[in-house]
PDB file of C-alpha atoms in Angstrom:
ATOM      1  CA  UNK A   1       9.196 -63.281 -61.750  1.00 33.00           C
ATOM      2  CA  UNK A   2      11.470 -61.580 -59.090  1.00 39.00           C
ATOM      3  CA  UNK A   3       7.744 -60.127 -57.299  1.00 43.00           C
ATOM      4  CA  UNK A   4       6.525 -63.649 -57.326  1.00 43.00           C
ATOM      5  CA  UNK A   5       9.939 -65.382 -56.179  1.00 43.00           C
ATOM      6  CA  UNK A   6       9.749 -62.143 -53.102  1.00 43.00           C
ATOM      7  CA  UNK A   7       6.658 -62.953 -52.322  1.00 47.00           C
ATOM      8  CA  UNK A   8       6.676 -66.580 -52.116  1.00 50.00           C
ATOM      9  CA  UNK A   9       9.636 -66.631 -49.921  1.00 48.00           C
ATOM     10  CA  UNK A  10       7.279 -65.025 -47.225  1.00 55.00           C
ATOM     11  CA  UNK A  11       4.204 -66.533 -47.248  1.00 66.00           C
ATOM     12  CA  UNK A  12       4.946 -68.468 -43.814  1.00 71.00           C
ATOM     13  CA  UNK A  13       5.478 -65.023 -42.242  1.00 66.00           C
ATOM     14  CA  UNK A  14       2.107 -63.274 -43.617  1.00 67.00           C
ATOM     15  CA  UNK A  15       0.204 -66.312 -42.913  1.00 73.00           C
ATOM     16  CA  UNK A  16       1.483 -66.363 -39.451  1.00 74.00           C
ATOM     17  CA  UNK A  17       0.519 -62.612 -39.502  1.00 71.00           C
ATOM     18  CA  UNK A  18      -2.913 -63.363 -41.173  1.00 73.00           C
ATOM     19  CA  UNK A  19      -3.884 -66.458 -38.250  1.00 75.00           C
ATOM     20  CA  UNK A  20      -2.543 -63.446 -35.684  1.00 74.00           C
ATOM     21  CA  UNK A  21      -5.318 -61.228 -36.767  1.00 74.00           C
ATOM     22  CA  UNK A  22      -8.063 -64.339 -35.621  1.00 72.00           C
ATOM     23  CA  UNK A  23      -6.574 -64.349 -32.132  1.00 76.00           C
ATOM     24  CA  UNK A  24      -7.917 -62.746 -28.999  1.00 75.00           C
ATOM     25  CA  UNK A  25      -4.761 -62.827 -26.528  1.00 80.00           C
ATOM     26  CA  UNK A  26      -1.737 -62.004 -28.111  1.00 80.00           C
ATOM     27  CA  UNK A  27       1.851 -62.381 -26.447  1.00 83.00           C
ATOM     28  CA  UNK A  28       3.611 -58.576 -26.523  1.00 83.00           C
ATOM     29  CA  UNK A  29       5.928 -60.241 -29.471  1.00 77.00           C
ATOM     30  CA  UNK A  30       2.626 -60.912 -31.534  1.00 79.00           C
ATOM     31  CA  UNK A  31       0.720 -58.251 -31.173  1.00 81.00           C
ATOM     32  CA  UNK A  32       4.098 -55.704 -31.892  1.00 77.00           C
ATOM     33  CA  UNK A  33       4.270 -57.864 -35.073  1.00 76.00           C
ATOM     34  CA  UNK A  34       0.867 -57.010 -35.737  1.00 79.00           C
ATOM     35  CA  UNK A  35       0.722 -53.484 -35.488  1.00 81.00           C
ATOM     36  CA  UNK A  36       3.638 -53.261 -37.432  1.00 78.00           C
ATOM     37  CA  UNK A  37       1.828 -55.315 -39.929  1.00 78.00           C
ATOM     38  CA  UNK A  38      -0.961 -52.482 -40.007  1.00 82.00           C
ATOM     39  CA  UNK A  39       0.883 -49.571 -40.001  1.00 81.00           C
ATOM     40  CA  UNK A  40       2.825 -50.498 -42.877  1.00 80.00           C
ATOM     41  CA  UNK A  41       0.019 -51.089 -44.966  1.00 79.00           C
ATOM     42  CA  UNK A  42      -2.108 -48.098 -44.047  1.00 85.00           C
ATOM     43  CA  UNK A  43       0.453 -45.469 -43.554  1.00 85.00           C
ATOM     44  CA  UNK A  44       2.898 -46.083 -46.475  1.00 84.00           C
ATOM     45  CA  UNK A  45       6.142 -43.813 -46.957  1.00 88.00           C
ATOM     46  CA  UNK A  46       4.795 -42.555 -43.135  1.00 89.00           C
ATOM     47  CA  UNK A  47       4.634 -46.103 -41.669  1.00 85.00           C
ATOM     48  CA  UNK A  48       8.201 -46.878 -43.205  1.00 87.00           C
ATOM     49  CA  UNK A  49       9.896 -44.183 -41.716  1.00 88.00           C
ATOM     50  CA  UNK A  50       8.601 -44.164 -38.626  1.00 85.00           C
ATOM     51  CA  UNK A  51       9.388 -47.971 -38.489  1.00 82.00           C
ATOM     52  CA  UNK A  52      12.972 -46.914 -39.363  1.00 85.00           C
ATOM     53  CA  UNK A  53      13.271 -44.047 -37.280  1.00 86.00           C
ATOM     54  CA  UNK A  54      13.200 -45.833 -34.077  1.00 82.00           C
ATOM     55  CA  UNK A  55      15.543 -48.543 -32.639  1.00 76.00           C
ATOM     56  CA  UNK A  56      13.093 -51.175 -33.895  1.00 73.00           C
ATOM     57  CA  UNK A  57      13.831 -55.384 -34.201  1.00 73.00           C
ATOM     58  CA  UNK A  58      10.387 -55.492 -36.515  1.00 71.00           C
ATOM     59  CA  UNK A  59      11.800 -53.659 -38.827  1.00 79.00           C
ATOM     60  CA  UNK A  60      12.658 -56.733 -41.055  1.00 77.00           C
ATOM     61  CA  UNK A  61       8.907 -57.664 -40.821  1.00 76.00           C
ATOM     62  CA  UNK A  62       8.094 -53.332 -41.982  1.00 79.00           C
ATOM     63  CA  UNK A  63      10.548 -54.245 -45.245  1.00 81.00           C
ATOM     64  CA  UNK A  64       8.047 -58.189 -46.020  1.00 78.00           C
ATOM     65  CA  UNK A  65       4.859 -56.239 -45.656  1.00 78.00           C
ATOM     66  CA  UNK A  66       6.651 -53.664 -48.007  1.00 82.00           C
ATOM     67  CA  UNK A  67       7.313 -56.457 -50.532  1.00 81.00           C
ATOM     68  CA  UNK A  68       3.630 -58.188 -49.749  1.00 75.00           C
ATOM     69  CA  UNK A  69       1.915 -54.967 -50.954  1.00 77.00           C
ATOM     70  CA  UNK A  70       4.292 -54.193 -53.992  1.00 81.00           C
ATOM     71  CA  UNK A  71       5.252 -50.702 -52.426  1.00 83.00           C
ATOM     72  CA  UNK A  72       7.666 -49.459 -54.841  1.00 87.00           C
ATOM     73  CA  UNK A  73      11.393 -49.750 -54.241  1.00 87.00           C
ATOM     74  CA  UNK A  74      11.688 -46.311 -54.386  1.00 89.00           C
ATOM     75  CA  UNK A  75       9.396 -45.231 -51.598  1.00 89.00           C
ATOM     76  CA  UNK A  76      10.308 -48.068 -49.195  1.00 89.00           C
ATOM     77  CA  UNK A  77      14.313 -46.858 -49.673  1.00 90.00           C
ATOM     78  CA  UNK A  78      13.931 -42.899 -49.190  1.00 92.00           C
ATOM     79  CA  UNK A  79      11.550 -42.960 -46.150  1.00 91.00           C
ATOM     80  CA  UNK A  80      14.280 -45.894 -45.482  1.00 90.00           C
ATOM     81  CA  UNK A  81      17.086 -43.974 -45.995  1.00 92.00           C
ATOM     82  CA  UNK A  82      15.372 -40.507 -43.971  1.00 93.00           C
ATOM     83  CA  UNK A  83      14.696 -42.592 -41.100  1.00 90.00           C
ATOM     84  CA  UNK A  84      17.609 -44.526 -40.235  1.00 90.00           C
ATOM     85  CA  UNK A  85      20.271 -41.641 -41.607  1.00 90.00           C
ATOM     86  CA  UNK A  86      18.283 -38.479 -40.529  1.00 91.00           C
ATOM     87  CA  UNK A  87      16.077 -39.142 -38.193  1.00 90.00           C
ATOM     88  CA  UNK A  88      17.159 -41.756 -35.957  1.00 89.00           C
ATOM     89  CA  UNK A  89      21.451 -41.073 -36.454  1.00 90.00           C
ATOM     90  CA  UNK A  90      20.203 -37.778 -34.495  1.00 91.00           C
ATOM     91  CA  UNK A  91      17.887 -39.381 -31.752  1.00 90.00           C
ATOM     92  CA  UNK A  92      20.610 -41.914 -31.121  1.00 88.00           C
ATOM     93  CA  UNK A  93      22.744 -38.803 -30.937  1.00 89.00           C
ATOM     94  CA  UNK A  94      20.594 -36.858 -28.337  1.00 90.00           C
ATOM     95  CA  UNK A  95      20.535 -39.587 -26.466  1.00 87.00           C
ATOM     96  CA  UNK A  96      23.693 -40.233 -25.757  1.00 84.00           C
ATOM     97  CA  UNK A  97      25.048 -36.491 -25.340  1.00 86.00           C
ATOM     98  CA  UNK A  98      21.764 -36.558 -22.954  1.00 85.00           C
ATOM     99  CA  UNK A  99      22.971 -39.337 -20.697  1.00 81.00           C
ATOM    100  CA  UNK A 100      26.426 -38.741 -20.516  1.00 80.00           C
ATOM    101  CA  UNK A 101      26.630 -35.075 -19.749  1.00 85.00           C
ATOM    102  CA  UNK A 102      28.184 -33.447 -16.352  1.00 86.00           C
ATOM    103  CA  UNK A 103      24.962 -33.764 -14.155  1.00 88.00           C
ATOM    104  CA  UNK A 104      24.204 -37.020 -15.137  1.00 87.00           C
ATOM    105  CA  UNK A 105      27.310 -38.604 -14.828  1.00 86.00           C
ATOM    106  CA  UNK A 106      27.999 -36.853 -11.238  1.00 89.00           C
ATOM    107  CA  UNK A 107      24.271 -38.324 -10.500  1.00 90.00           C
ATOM    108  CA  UNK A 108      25.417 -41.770 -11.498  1.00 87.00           C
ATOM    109  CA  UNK A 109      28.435 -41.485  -9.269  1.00 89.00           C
ATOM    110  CA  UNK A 110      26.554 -40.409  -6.712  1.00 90.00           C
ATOM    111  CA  UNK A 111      24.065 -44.036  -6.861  1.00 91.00           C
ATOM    112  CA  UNK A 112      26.763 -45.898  -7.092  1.00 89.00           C
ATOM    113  CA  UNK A 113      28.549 -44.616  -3.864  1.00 88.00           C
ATOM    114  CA  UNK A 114      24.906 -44.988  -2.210  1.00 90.00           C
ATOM    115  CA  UNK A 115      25.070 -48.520  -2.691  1.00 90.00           C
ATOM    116  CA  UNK A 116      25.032 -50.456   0.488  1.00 89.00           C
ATOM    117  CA  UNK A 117      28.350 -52.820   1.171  1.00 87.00           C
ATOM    118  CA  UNK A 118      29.749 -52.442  -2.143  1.00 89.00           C
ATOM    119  CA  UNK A 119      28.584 -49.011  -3.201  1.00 86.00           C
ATOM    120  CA  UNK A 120      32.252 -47.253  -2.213  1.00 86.00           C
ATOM    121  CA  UNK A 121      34.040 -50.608  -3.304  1.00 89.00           C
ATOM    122  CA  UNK A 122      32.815 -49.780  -6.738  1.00 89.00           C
ATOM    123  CA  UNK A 123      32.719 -45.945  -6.742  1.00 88.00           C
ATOM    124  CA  UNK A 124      36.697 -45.169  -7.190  1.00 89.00           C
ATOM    125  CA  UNK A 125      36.768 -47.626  -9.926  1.00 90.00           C
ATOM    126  CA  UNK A 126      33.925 -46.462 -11.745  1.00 89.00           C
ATOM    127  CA  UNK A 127      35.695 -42.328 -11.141  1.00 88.00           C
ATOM    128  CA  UNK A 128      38.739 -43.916 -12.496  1.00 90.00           C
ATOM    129  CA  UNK A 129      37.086 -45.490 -15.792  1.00 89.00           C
ATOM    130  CA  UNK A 130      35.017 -42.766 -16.997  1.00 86.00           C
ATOM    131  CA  UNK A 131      38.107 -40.294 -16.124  1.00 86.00           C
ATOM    132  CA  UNK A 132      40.401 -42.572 -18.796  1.00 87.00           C
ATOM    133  CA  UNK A 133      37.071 -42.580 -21.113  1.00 83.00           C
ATOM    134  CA  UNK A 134      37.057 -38.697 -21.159  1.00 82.00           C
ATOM    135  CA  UNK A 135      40.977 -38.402 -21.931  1.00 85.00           C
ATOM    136  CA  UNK A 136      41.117 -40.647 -24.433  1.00 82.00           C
ATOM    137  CA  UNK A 137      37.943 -38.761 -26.359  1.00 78.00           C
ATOM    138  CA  UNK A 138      39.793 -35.605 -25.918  1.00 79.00           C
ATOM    139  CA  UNK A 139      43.219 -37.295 -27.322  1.00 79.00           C
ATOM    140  CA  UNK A 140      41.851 -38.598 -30.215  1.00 71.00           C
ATOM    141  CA  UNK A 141      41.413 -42.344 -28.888  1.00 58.00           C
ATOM    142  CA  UNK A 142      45.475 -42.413 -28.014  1.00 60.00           C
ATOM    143  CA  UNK A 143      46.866 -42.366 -24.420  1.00 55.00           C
ATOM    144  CA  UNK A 144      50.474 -41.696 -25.219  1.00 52.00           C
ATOM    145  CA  UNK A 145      51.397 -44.336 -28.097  1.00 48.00           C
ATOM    146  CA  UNK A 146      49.274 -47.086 -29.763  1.00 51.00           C
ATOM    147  CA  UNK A 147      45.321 -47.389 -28.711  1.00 55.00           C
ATOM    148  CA  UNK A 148      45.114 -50.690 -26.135  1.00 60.00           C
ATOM    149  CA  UNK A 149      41.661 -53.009 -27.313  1.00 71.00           C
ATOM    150  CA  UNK A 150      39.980 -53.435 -24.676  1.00 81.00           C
ATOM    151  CA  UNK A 151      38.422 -56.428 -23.884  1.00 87.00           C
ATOM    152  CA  UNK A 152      34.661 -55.349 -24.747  1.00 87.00           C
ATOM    153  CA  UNK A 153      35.583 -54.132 -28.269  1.00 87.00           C
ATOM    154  CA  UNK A 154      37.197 -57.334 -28.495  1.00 90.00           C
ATOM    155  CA  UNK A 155      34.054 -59.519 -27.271  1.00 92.00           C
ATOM    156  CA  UNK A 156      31.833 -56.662 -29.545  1.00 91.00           C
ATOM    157  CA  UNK A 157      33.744 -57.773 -32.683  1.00 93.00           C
ATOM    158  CA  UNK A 158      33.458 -61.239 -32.238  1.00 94.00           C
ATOM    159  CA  UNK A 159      29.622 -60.867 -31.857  1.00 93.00           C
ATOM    160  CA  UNK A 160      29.474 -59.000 -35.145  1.00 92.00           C
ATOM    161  CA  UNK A 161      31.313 -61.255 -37.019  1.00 94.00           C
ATOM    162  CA  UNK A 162      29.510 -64.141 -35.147  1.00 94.00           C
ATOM    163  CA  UNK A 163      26.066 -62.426 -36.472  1.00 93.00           C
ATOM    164  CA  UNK A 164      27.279 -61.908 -40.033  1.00 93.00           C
ATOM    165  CA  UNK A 165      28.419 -65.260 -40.408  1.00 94.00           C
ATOM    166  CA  UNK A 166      24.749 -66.306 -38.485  1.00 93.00           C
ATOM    167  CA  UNK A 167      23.025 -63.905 -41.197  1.00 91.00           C
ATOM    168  CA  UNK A 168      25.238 -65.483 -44.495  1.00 92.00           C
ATOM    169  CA  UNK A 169      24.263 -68.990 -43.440  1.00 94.00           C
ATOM    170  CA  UNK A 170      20.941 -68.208 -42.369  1.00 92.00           C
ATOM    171  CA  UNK A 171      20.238 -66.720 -46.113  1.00 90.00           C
ATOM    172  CA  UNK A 172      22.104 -69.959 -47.748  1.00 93.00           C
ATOM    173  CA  UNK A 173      20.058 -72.345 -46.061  1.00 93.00           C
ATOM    174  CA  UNK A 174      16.998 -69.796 -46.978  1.00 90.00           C
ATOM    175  CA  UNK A 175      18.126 -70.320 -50.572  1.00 91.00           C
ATOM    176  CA  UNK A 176      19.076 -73.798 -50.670  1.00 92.00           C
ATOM    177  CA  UNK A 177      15.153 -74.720 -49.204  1.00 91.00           C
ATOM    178  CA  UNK A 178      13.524 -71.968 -51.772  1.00 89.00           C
ATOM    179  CA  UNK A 179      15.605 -73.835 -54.431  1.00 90.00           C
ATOM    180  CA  UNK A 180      14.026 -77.301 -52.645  1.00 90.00           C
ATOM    181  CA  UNK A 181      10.669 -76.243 -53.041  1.00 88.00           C
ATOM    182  CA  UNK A 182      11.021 -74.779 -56.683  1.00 87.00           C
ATOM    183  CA  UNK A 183      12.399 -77.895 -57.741  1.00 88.00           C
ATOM    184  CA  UNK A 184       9.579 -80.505 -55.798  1.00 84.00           C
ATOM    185  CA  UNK A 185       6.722 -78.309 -56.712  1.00 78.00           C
ATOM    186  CA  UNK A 186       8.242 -78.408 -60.509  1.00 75.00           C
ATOM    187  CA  UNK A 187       8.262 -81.940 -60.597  1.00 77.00           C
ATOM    188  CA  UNK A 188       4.674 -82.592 -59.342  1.00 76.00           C
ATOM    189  CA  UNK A 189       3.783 -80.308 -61.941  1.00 74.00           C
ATOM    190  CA  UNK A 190       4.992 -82.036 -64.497  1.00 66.00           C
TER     191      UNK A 190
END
């Protein structure tokens, strides 16, 4: 019952991917959605962690195909778990280390003094900032007495509450028109 309740729930989103497959020019979104599609269902445990490996938005349409072709919970939650814990913590990781080191942030300095007419304007500011970002890393996050919020961690938490409370509503009304259908296709039945 819980398969066939899974699977029902996204039929619009494989028959959207099955009248894709018809189609000869595909938007970028489509055909991303497509070979996502594919290499889900012909790679497996492979397809699913490289899907979660990589800073991915399809990755919610990796997890339907998983459901769609019954892959079993536990393959789909290791190569899961391996790609978004292992794999991709230490990309993201890389990355940033990468971008912010010495050179590049003398480099970056550099550009934006280069600027024309408001290239010095916004050089001294910028110096100042990422001098404050390094002493407060080194202190722990404190700069002599309580931590200050800033005004982007403020904005950032709003947006993540704002998206939780998008997701919890979004999977209510999902319910409440599953529940809909159930009950309308029960009663023609009958």
């Amino acid at each position: 019952k819980a398969v066939v309740s899974t699977q029902s729930t996204g039929d619009e989103d494989l028959q959207e991917l099955d009248a894709l497959k018809g189609k000869a020019n595909l938007d970028v979104w489509s055909r991303a959605k497509l070979a996502m599609h594919t290499l889900v269902q012909r790679a497996g445990f492979l397809g699913i962690l490289l899907c979660a490996s990589i800073p991915n938005p399809l990755f919610d349409l990796a997890g339907l195909t998983c459901g769609h072709f019954l892959v079993p919970f536990t393959t789909f939650f290791g190569a899961t778990l391996i790609g978004k814990a292992i794999v991709k913590m230490h990309i993201q990781m890389l990355f940033v280390i990468f971008i912010f080191s010495k050179h590049h942030l003398e480099t970056l300095e550099t550009l934006i003094s280069q600027i024309p007419e408001i290239g010095p304007a916004l050089h001294a500011p910028f110096v100042e900032f990422m001098d404050k970002q390094k002493l407060r890393l080194r202190s722990g996050g404190k700069q002599g007495g309580a931590p200050s919020e800033s005004v982007l961690s403020k904005c950032f938490e709003v947006f993540v509450v704002g998206m939780i409370l998008y997701f919890v509503i979004s999977l209510v009304n999902s319910l409440a028109q599953q529940y809909y259908k159930d009950n309308v296709e029960g009663k023609k039945q009958k």
